[in-house]
C-alpha positions as a printed Julia matrix, in Angstrom:
245×3 Matrix{Float64}:
  98.96  68.21  49.8
  96.29  68.81  47.19
  92.65  67.73  47.22
  91.45  66.76  43.74
  88.19  65.93  41.96
  88.21  63.76  38.82
  85.25  64.4   36.51
  84.85  61.93  33.64
  81.85  59.93  32.45
  84.03  56.85  31.76
  84.99  54.75  34.78
  88.26  53.35  33.29
  89.42  56.91  32.61
  88.69  57.92  36.2
  90.52  54.84  37.51
  93.58  55.63  35.39
  93.69  59.27  36.5
  93.28  58.24  40.15
  96.19  55.82  39.8
  98.43  58.46  38.2
  97.59  61.04  40.87
  98.23  58.58  43.7
 101.59  57.7   42.15
 102.72  61.33  42.31
 102.45  61.37  46.12
 101.29  65.0   45.87
  97.53  64.54  46.15
  96.12  63.67  49.55
  92.4   63.29  48.78
  90.83  62.22  45.48
  87.11  62.29  44.77
  85.27  61.31  41.58
  82.22  62.43  39.63
  80.76  60.87  36.49
  78.99  64.01  35.24
  79.01  67.77  35.53
  75.9   67.57  37.69
  77.61  65.17  40.12
  80.65  67.44  40.2
  78.54  70.47  41.15
  76.81  68.46  43.88
  80.2   67.4   45.24
  81.37  71.02  45.38
  78.15  72.02  47.15
  78.61  69.19  49.68
  82.18  70.1   50.59
  81.24  73.73  51.21
  79.08  72.43  54.06
  82.06  70.68  55.71
  84.81  72.83  57.14
  87.42  70.08  56.89
  86.88  69.39  53.18
  88.0   71.31  50.13
  88.65  70.97  46.4
  91.88  72.5   45.07
  91.78  71.16  41.51
  89.37  69.48  39.1
  90.72  67.11  36.44
  87.96  67.57  33.9
  87.06  65.65  30.76
  85.83  67.88  27.93
  83.5   65.48  26.14
  80.67  64.36  28.43
  76.94  63.85  27.79
  74.42  66.59  28.65
  76.64  69.26  30.24
  80.16  69.2   28.76
  83.33  69.78  30.69
  83.79  73.1   28.93
  80.33  74.26  30.01
  81.07  73.25  33.6
  84.39  75.12  33.51
  82.67  78.25  32.19
  80.18  78.1   35.07
  82.89  77.55  37.68
  84.92  80.41  36.2
  82.21  82.78  37.43
  82.78  81.79  41.09
  84.78  84.04  43.41
  87.33  81.35  44.33
  86.93  78.45  41.89
  89.07  75.3   41.99
  91.91  75.12  39.51
  90.87  73.36  36.29
  93.03  70.89  34.39
  91.35  69.53  31.28
  92.03  65.87  30.47
  90.83  64.88  27.01
  91.54  62.97  23.83
  90.71  66.03  21.7
  93.33  68.71  21.05
  90.97  71.13  19.3
  89.57  72.45  22.58
  92.91  73.69  23.92
  92.46  77.35  22.96
  88.93  77.43  24.36
  90.17  75.8   27.57
  92.5   78.65  28.37
  89.72  81.18  27.75
  88.14  79.84  30.97
  91.48  80.23  32.79
  92.34  76.51  32.83
  95.67  75.76  34.49
  96.66  73.09  31.98
  95.39  70.83  29.18
  96.43  67.17  29.23
  95.99  64.75  26.37
  94.88  61.15  26.95
  96.64  58.86  27.62
  98.16  61.14  30.24
 101.95  61.15  30.51
 103.3   61.09  34.07
 105.8   63.9   33.43
 103.09  66.13  31.93
 100.88  65.43  34.93
 103.71  66.42  37.25
 104.14  69.7   35.36
 100.4   70.32  35.62
 100.52  69.77  39.39
 103.34  72.31  39.63
 101.03  74.85  37.98
  98.12  73.89  40.22
 100.22  74.32  43.37
 101.4   77.72  42.15
  97.78  78.71  41.56
  96.23  77.52  44.81
  99.16  78.35  47.13
 100.85  81.39  45.58
 101.89  83.3   48.71
 105.2   82.04  50.08
 105.48  84.86  52.67
 102.61  83.25  54.59
 105.11  80.71  55.97
 106.83  83.29  58.14
 103.51  84.45  59.59
 102.62  80.97  60.87
 105.67  80.35  63.06
 103.36  80.51  66.1
  99.74  79.5   66.59
  97.39  81.48  68.89
  95.68  79.22  71.45
  93.65  79.45  74.66
  95.15  78.52  78.03
  93.74  79.43  81.41
  91.53  82.14  79.98
  94.34  83.89  78.13
  95.87  83.85  74.67
  99.15  82.0   74.25
 101.34  81.79  71.14
 102.71  78.28  70.65
 105.74  77.86  68.32
 104.88  75.37  65.59
 108.06  73.34  66.15
 106.81  72.49  69.66
 103.55  71.02  68.37
 103.47  67.21  68.26
  99.94  66.63  66.99
  96.52  68.28  66.72
  93.19  66.58  67.38
  89.68  67.76  66.47
  87.39  68.05  69.5
  83.82  69.22  68.79
  84.14  72.85  67.63
  87.75  73.14  68.79
  91.18  71.89  67.85
  93.32  70.46  70.66
  96.99  71.26  70.12
  99.43  68.98  71.95
 103.06  69.64  72.76
 105.2   67.09  74.64
 104.18  68.65  77.95
 100.89  70.49  77.54
  97.56  70.75  75.74
  95.96  73.89  74.31
  92.58  74.7   72.77
  92.25  76.6   69.52
  89.15  77.89  67.74
  90.94  77.47  64.4
  89.47  74.5   62.51
  91.55  71.47  61.64
  91.16  72.27  57.94
  92.59  75.76  58.36
  95.4   74.48  60.58
  96.23  71.93  57.89
  96.61  74.72  55.33
  98.7   76.85  57.69
 101.02  74.05  58.81
 101.49  71.89  55.7
 104.62  73.81  54.74
 106.07  73.19  58.21
 106.14  69.39  57.99
 102.65  68.67  59.31
 100.42  66.02  57.69
  96.67  65.35  57.92
  96.66  61.61  58.65
  92.99  61.31  59.57
  89.78  63.33  59.53
  90.45  64.12  63.18
  94.26  64.35  63.37
  97.23  66.33  62.08
 100.73  65.2   63.07
 104.17  66.77  63.01
 106.1   64.31  60.83
 109.39  65.24  62.52
 108.06  63.67  65.72
 106.76  60.38  64.29
 108.72  57.64  66.06
 107.11  54.45  64.75
 104.49  53.21  62.31
 102.51  50.14  63.35
 100.22  47.94  61.26
  97.42  46.86  63.6
  95.03  44.93  61.32
  94.06  44.63  57.67
  96.61  47.21  56.65
  95.36  49.83  59.1
  98.18  52.0   60.45
  98.72  53.91  63.66
 101.55  56.25  64.57
 103.64  56.56  67.73
 105.1   59.97  68.57
 108.34  60.87  70.33
 107.84  61.82  73.95
 104.15  60.76  74.01
 104.25  56.99  74.68
 100.6   56.67  75.75
  99.09  58.05  72.54
  98.65  56.31  69.18
  97.43  58.29  66.18
  95.14  56.46  63.69
  95.75  56.8   59.96
  92.75  56.7   57.62
  92.95  54.2   54.76
  92.82  56.84  52.04
  95.84  58.65  53.49
  98.1   55.61  53.94
  99.82  55.8   50.54
 100.58  59.52  50.68
 101.71  59.26  54.31
 104.17  56.47  53.47
 105.64  58.61  50.71
 105.89  61.6   53.04
 107.78  59.46  55.54
 109.95  57.84  52.86
 108.55  54.34  53.52
């Protein structure tokens, strides 16, 4: 699932893009910035948090002070910049947009089918290496002072614990020094879903979904009756789509 940043100086435009992205069910986390300066600060902030990232920026061209094009040119100089999708009412910037390696150029009002095509290009850009799937069939963990390789299909859920990740199967618990953010990237193609800042679950082992209060959800897992997994509010919509609810 993608993590996106919407950069537009007009609040209604940001609200509309957020709605469209949420409707696709392909974007897990959506942040917003009203200026290029705010966008840069957001990118600086997430670099300081291991469990945060920005895969794609949906960027308005025409903004006061620093324009979207100027921001894209600056980001283009980074070693691993987020993918850029321009979202604008002005078609005359299209050629210039691709000179800064933009993934796509969407015209306002944004059409849902065009947005879907843009997301296809973003996913191809940020996750190009399909062979990586085969290399993540097992996860290295610590157990009793030795390294153990746990098959991913045995993992029920993963919980963040201080500087470690606790990996749970139906019968055991293992410690891993791999961060939750990196495990999310490794396991997303294997049916795992980040439901909370502190939890990743194997969707194949979700047994029930319970509403506990004010729309807050928690998950029950097969074979682990004494554990309920909380779901953060911002991940509820995408989780429901992933589960077909």
